[in-house]
PDB file of C-alpha atoms in Angstrom:
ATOM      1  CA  UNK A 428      -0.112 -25.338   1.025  1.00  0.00           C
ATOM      2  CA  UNK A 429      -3.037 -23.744  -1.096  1.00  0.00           C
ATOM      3  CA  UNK A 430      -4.174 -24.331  -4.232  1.00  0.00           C
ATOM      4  CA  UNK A 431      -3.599 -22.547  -7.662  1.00  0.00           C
ATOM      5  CA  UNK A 432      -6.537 -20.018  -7.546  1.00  0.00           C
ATOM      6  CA  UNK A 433      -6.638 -20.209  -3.199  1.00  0.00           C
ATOM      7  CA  UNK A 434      -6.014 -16.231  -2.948  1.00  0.00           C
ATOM      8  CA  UNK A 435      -2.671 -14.529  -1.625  1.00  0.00           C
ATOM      9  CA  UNK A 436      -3.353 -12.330   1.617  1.00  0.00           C
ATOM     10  CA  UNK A 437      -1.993  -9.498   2.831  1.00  0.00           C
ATOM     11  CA  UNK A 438      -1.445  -7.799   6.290  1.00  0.00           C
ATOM     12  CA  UNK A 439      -0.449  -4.801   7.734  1.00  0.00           C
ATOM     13  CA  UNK A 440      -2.008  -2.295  10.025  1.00  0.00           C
ATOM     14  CA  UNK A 441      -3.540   0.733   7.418  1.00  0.00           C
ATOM     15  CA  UNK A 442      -2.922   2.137   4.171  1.00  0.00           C
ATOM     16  CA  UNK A 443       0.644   1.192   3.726  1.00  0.00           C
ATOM     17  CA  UNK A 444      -0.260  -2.296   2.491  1.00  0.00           C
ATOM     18  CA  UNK A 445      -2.062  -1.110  -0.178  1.00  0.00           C
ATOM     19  CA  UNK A 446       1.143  -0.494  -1.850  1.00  0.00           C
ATOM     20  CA  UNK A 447       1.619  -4.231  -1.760  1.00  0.00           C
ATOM     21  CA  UNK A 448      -1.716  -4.458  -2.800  1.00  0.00           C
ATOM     22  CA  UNK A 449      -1.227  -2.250  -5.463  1.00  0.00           C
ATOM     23  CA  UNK A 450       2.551  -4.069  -6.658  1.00  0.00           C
ATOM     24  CA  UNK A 451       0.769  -7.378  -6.754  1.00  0.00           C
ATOM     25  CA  UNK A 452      -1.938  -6.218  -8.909  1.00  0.00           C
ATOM     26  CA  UNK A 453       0.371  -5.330 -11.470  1.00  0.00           C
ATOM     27  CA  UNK A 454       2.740  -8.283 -11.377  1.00  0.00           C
ATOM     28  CA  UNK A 455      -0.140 -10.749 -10.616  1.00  0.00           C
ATOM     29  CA  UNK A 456      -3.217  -9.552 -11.940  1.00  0.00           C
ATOM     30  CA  UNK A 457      -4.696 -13.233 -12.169  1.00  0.00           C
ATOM     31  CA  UNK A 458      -4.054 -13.278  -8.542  1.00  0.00           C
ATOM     32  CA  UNK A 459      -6.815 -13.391  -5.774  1.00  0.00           C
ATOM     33  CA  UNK A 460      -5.234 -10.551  -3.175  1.00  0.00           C
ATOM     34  CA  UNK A 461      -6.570 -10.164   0.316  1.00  0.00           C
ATOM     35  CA  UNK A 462      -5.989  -7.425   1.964  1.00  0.00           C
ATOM     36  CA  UNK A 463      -6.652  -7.372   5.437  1.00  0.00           C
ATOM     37  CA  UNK A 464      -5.930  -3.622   7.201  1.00  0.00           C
ATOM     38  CA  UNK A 465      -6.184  -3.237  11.019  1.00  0.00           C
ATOM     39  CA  UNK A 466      -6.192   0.083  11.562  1.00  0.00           C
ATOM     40  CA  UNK A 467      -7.866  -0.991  15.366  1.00  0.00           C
ATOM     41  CA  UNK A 468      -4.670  -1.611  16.164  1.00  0.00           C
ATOM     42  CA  UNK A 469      -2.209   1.132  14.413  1.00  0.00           C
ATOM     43  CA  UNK A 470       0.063   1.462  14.950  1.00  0.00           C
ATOM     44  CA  UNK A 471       2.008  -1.414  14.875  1.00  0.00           C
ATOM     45  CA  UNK A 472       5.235  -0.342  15.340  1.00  0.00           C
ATOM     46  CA  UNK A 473       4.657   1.124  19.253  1.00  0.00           C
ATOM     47  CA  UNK A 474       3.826  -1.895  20.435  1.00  0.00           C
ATOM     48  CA  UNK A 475       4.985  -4.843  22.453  1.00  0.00           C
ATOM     49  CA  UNK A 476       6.529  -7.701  20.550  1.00  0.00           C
ATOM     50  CA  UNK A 477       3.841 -10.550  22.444  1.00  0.00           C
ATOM     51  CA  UNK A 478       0.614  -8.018  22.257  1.00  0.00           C
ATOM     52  CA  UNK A 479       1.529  -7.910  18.552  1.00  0.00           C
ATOM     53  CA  UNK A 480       1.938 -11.589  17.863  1.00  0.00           C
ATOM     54  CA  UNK A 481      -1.358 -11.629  19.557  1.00  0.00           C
ATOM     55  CA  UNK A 482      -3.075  -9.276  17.218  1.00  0.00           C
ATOM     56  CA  UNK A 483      -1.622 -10.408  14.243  1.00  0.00           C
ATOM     57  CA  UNK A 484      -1.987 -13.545  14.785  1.00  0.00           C
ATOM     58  CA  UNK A 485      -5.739 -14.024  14.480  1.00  0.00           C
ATOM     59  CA  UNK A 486      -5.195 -11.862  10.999  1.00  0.00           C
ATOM     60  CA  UNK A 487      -3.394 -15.208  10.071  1.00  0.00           C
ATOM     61  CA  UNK A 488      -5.664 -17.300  11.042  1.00  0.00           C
ATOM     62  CA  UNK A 489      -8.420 -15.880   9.319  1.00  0.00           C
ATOM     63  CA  UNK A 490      -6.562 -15.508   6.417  1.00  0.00           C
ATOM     64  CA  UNK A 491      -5.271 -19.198   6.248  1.00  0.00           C
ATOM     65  CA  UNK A 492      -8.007 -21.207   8.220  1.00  0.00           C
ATOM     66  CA  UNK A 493     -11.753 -19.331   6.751  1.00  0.00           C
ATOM     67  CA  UNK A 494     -10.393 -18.435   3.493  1.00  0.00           C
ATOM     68  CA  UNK A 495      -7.300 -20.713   3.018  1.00  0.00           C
ATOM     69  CA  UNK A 496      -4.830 -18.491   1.505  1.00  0.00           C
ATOM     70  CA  UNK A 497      -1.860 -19.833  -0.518  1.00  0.00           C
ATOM     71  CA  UNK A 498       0.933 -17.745   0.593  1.00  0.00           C
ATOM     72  CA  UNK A 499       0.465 -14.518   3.401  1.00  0.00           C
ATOM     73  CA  UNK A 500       2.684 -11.659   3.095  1.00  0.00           C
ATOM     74  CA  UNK A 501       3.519  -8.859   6.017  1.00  0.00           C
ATOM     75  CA  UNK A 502       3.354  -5.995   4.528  1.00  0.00           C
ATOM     76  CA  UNK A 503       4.686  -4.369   7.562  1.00  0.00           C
ATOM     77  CA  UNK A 504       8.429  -3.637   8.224  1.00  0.00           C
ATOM     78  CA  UNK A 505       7.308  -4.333  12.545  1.00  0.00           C
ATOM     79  CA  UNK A 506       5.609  -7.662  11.307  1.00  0.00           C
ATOM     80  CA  UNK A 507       8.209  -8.370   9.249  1.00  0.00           C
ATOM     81  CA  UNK A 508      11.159  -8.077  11.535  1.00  0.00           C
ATOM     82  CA  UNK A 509       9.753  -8.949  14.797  1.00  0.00           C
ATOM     83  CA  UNK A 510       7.388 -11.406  14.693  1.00  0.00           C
ATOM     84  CA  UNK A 511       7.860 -13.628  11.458  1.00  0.00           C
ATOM     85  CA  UNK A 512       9.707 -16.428  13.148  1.00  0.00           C
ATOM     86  CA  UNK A 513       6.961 -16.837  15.463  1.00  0.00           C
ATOM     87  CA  UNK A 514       4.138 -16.804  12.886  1.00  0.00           C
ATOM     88  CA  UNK A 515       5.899 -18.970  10.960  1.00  0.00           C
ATOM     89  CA  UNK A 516       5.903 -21.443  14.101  1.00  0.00           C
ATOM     90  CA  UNK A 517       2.247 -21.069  14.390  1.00  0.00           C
ATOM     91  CA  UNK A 518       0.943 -21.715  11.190  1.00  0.00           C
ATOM     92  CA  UNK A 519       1.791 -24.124   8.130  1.00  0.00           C
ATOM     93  CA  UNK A 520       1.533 -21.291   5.540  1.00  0.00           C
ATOM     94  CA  UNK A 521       4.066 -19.867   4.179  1.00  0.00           C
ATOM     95  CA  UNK A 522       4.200 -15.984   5.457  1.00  0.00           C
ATOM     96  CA  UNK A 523       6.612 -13.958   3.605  1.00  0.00           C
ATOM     97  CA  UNK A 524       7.844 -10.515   4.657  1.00  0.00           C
ATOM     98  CA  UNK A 525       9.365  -7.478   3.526  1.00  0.00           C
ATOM     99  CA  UNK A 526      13.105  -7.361   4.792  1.00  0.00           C
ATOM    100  CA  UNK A 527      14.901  -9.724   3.047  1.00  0.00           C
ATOM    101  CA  UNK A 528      13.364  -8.585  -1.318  1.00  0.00           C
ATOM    102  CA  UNK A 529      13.668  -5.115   0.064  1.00  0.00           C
ATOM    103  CA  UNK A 530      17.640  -5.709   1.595  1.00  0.00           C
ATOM    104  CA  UNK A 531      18.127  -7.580  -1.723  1.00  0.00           C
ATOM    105  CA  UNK A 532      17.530  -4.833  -4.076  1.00  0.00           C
ATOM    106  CA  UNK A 533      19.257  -2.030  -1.839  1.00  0.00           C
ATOM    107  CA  UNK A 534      22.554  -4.112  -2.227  1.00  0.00           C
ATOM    108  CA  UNK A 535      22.081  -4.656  -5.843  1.00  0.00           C
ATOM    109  CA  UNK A 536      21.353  -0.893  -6.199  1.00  0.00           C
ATOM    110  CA  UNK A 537      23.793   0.874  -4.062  1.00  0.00           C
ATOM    111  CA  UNK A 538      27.226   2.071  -5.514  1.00  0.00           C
ATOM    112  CA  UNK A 539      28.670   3.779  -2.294  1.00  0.00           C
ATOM    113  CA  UNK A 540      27.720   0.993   0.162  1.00  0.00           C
ATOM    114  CA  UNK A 541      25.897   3.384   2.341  1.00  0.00           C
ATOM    115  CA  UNK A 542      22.074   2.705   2.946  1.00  0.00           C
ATOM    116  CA  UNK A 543      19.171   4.352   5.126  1.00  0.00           C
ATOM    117  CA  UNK A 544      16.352   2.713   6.150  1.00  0.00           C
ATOM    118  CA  UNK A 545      13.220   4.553   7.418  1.00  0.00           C
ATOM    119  CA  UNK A 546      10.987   2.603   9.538  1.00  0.00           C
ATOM    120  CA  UNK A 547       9.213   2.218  12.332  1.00  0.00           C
ATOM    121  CA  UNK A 548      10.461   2.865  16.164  1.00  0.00           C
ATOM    122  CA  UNK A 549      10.128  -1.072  16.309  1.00  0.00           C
ATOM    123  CA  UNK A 550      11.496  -2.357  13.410  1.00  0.00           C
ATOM    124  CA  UNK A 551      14.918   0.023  14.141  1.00  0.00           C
ATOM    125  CA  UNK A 552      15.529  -0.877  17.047  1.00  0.00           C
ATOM    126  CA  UNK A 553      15.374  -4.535  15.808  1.00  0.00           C
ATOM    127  CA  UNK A 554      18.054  -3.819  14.005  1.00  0.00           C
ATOM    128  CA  UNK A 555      16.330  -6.762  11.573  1.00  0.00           C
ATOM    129  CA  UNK A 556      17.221  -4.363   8.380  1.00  0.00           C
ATOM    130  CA  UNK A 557      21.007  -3.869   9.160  1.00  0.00           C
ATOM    131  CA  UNK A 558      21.410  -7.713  10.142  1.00  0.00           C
ATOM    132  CA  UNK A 559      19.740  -8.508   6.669  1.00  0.00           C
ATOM    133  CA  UNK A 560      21.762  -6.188   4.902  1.00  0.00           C
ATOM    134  CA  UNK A 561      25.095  -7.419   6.050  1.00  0.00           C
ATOM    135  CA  UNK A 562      24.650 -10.798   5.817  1.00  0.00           C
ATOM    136  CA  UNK A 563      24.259  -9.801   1.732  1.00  0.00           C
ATOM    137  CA  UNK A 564      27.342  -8.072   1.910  1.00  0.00           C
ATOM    138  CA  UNK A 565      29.080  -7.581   5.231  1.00  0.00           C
ATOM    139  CA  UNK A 566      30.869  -3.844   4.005  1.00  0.00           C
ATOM    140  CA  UNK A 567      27.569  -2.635   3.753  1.00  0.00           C
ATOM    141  CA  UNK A 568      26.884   0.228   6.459  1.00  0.00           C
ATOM    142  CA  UNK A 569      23.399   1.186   7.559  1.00  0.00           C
ATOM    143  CA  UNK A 570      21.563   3.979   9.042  1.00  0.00           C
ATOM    144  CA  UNK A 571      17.900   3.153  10.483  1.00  0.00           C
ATOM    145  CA  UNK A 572      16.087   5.840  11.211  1.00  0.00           C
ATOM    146  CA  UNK A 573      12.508   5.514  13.015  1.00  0.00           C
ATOM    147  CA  UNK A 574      10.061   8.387  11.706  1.00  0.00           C
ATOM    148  CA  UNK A 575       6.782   7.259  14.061  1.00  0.00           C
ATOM    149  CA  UNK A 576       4.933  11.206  13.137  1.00  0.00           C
ATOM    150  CA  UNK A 577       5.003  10.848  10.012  1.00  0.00           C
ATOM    151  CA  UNK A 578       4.076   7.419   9.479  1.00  0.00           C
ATOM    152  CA  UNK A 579       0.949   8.380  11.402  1.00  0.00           C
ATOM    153  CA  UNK A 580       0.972  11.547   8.608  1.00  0.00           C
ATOM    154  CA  UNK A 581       0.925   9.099   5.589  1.00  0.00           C
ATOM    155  CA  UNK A 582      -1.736   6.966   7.565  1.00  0.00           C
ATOM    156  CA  UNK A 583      -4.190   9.801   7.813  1.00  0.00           C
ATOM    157  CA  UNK A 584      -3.260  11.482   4.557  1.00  0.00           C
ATOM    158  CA  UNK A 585      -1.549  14.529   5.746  1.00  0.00           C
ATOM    159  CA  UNK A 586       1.968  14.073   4.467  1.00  0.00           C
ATOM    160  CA  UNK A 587       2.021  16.726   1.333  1.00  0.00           C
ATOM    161  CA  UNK A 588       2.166  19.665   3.131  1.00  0.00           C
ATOM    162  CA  UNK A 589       5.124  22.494   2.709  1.00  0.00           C
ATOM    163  CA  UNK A 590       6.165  21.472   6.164  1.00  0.00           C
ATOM    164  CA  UNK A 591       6.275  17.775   5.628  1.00  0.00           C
ATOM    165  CA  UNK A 592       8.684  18.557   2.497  1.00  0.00           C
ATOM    166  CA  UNK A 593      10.503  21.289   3.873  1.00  0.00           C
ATOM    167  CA  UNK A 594      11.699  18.492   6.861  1.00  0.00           C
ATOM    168  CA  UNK A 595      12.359  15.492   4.675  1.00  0.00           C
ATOM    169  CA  UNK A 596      14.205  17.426   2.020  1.00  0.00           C
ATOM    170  CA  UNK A 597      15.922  18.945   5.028  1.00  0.00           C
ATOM    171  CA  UNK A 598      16.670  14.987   6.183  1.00  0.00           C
ATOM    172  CA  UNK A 599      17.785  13.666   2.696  1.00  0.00           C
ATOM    173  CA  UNK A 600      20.274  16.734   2.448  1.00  0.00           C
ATOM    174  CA  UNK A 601      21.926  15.016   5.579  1.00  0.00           C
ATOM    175  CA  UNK A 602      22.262  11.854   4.431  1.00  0.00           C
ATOM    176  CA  UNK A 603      23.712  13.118   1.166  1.00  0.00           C
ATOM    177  CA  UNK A 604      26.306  14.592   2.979  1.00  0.00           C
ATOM    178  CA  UNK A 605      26.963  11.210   5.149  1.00  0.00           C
ATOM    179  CA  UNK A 606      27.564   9.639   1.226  1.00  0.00           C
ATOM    180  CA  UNK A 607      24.752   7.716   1.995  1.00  0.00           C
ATOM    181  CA  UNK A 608      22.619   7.093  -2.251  1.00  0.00           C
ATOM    182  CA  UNK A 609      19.725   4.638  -1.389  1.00  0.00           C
ATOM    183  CA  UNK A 610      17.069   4.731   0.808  1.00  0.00           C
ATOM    184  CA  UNK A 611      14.679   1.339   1.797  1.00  0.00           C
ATOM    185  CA  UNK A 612      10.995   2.526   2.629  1.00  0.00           C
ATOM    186  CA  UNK A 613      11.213   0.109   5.737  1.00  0.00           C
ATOM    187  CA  UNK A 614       7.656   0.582   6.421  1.00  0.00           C
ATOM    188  CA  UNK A 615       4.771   0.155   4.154  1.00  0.00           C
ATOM    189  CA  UNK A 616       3.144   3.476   4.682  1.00  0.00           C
ATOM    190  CA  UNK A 617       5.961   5.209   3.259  1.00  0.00           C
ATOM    191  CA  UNK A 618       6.295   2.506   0.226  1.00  0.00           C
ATOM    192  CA  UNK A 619       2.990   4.123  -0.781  1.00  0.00           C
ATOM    193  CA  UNK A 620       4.511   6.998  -1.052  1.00  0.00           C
ATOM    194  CA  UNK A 621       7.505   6.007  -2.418  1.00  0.00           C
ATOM    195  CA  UNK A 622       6.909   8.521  -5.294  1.00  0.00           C
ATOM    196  CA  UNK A 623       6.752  11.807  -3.312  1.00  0.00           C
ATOM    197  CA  UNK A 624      10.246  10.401  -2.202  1.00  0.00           C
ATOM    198  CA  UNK A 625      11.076   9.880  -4.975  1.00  0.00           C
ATOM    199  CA  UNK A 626      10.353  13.699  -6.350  1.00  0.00           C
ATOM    200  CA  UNK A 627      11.786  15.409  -3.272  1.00  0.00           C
ATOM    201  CA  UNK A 628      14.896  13.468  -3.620  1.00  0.00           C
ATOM    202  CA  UNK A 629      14.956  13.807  -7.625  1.00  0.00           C
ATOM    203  CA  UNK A 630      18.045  11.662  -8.691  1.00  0.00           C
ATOM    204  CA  UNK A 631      19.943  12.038  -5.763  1.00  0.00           C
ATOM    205  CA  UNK A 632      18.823   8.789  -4.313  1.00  0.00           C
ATOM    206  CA  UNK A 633      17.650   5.346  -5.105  1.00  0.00           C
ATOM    207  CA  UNK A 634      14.375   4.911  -3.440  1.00  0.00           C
ATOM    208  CA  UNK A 635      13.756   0.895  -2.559  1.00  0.00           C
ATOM    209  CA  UNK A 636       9.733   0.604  -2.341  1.00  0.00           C
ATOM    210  CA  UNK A 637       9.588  -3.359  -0.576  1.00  0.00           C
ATOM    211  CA  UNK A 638       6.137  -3.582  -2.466  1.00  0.00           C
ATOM    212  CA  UNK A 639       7.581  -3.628  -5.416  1.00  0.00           C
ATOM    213  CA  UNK A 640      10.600  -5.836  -4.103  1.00  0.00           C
ATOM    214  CA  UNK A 641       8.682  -8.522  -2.448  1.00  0.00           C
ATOM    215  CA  UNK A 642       5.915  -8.764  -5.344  1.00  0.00           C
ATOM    216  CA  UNK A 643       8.490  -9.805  -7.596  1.00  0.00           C
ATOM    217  CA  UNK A 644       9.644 -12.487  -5.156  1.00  0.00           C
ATOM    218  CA  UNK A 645       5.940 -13.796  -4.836  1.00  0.00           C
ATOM    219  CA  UNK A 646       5.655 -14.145  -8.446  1.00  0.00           C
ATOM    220  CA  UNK A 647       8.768 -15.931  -8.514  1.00  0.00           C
ATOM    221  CA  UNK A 648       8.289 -18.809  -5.369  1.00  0.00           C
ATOM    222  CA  UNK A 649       4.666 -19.034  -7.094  1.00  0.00           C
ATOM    223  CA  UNK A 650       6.641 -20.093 -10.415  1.00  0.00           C
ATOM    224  CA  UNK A 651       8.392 -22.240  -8.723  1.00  0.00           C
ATOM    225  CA  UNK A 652       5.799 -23.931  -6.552  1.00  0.00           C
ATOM    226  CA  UNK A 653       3.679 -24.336  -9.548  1.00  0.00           C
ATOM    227  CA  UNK A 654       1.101 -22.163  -7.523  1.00  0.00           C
ATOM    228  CA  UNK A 655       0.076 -19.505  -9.938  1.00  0.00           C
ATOM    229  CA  UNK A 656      -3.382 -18.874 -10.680  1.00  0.00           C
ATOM    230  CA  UNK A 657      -4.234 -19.864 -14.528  1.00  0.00           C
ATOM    231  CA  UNK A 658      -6.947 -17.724 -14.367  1.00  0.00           C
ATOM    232  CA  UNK A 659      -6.701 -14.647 -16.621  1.00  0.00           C
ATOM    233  CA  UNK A 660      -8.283 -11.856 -14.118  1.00  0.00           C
ATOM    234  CA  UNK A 661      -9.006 -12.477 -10.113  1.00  0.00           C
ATOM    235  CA  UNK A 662     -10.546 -10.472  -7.512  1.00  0.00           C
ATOM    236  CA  UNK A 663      -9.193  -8.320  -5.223  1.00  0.00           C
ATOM    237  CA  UNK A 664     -10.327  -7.879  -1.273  1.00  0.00           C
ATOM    238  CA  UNK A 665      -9.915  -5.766   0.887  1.00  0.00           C
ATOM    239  CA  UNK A 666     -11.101  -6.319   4.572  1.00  0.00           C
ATOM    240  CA  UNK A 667     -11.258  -3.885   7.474  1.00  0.00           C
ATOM    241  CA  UNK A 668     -10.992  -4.261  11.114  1.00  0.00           C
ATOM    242  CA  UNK A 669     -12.023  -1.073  12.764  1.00  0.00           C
ATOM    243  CA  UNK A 670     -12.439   2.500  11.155  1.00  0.00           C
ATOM    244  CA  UNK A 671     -12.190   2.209   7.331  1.00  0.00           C
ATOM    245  CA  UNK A 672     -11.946   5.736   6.884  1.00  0.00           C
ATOM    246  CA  UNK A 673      -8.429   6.589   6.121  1.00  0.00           C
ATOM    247  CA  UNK A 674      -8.225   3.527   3.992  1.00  0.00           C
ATOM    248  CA  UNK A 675     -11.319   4.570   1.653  1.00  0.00           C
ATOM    249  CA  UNK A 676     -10.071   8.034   1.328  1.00  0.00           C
ATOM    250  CA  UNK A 677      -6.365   6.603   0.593  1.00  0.00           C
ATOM    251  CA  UNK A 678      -8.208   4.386  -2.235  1.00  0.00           C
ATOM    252  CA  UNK A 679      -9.520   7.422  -3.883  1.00  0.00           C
ATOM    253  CA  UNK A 680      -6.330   8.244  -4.537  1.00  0.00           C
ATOM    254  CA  UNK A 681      -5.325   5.482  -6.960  1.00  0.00           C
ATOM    255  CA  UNK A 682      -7.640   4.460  -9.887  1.00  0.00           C
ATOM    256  CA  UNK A 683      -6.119   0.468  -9.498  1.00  0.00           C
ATOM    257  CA  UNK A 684      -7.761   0.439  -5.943  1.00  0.00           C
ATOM    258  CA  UNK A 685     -11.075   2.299  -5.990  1.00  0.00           C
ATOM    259  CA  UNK A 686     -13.044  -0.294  -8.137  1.00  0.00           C
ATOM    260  CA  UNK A 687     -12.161  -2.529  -4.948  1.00  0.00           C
ATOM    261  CA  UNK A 688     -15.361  -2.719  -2.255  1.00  0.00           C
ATOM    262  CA  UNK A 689     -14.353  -2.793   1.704  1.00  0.00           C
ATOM    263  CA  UNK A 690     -15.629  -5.320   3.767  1.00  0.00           C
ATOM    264  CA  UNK A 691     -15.532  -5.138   7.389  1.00  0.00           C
ATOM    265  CA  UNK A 692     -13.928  -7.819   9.135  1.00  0.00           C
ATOM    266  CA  UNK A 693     -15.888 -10.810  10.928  1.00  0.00           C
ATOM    267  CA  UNK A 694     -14.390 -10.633  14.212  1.00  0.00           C
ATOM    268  CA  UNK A 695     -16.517 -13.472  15.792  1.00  0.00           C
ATOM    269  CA  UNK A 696     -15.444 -16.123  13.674  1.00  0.00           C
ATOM    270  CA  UNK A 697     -12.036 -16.008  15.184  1.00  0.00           C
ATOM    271  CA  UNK A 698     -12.874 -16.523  18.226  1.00  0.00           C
ATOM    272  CA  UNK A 699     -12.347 -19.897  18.521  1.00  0.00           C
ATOM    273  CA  UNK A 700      -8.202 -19.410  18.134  1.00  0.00           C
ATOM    274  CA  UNK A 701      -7.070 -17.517  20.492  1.00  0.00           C
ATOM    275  CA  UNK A 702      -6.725 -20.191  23.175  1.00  0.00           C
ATOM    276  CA  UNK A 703      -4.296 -21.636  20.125  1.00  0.00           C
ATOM    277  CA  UNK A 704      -1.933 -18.378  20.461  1.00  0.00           C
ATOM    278  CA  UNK A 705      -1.791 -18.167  24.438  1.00  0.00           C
ATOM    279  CA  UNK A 706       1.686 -19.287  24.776  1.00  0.00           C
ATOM    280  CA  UNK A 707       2.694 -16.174  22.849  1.00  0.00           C
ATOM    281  CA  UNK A 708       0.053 -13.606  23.688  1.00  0.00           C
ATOM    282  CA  UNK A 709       1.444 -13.270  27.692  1.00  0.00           C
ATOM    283  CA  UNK A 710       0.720  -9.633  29.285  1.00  0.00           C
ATOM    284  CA  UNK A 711       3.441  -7.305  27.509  1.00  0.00           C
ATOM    285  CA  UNK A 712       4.631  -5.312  29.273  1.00  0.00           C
ATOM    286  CA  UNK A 713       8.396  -4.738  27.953  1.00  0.00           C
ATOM    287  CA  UNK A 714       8.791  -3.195  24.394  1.00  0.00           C
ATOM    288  CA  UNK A 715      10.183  -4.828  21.818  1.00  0.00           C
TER     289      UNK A 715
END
């Protein structure tokens, strides 16, 4: 367990953790955040469940052994349904993900009982959100919905187009007509843009950003664990591993995140850990 002003970090594989960035920052502003992107390996969510532990694993370890973070979150719906139990086994952080404040606040906002989650191809066919969501409240039913082209869309900032609207006002009309009133961004990237959601649906639907969700969670098991930073302003990272460029023009984008330099990440000192994470880095070839 970290310290008071050890930082929090944050993972996921582009820009859709900077919405968690961007939620912390506002609920935590004394807060070190780390954000660590990978966008070497997105997407996420069309990979194996044992090449991903492997990749995200030395994100961990980086985050918790070279720059000792007090809590990690995975700001990824595939992290965060596949792989937390294992991560959890690995490493004596605590690593929080997005399912469970995200399932949370769809049940307390839902008045039909009906909710769609939009996600990745491997966190639906986890089924991880629908499990969640029914142990809350087992009359709850659940549509999951992967949307793997337009995630890529939001990664490389090509999502506002007439097109893009045309088909997701065309998919909201059809779960309108299933009865179906709130909506979970499963995935990060479309947490970011939980707004334009939010204006193509109007006030048809409750859209659940996780960012948000989660954030408020943090602050709360900080509270608790007396780990809040006293401090009345912290930094905040953010740390690339591979091609930056869709994450510096996403930044642009939001005045909260462009004062925020990009550092790119220091592969070699990781090295060292992989031999730690064999047991769960076998060959995959089955998908999750």
């Amino acid at each position: 367990m970290g310290s008071n002003s050890n930082p929090i970090g944050v993972i996921d594989s582009g820009v859709g953790g900077l919405s968690m960035v961007i939620a912390l920052d506002q609920l935590l502003s004394s807060e070190e955040i780390v954000y660590v992107a990978d966008p070497l390996h997105f997407p996420y969510g069309e990979k194996a469940k044992n090449e991903l532990i492997h990749i995200v694993s030395s994100l961990v370890s980086y985050l918790n052994e070279n720059l000792k973070a007090k809590l990690i979150i995975t700001a990824c719906g595939t992290i965060s349904s596949n792989c937390l139990e294992e991560l959890s086994a690995l490493f004596q952080v605590p690593i929080i993900g997005i399912i469970d404040p995200a399932s949370r606040e769809a049940v307390r906002k839902t008045k039909t009982g009906k909710v769609v989650v939009l996600a990745t191809s491997a966190t639906v066919k986890s089924s991880t959100f629908q499990k969640h969501l029914q142990r809350i409240h087992s009359s709850i039913t659940v549509k999951e919905e992967a949307w793997p082209e337009f995630v890529e869309a939001v990664e490389k900032g090509l999502h506002q187009t007439d097109d893009w609207r045309k088909w997701i006002h065309t998919q909201l009309i059809g779960f309108q007509q299933e009865n179906f009133d709130t909506i979970i961004m499963g995935c990060t990237h479309f947490a970011l843009i939980s707004s334009f959601f939010q204006d193509i649906a109007e006030t048809t639907f409750e859209i659940i950003n996780p960012a948000i969700a989660t954030a408020q969670e943090v602050k709360e098991y900080l509270a608790k664990s007396n780990l809040l930073n006293p401090s009345e302003l912290s930094k905040k990272r953010i740390i690339v591993r591979g091609n930056s460029t869709n994450i510096k023009k996403t930044i642009q984008k939001y005045s909260d995140l462009q004062k925020i330099n990009i550092e790119a990440f220091p592969e070699k000192i990781i090295e060292n850990f992989i031999n730690k994470v064999q047991r769960y880095c076998t060959p995959a070839s089955t998908p999750m």
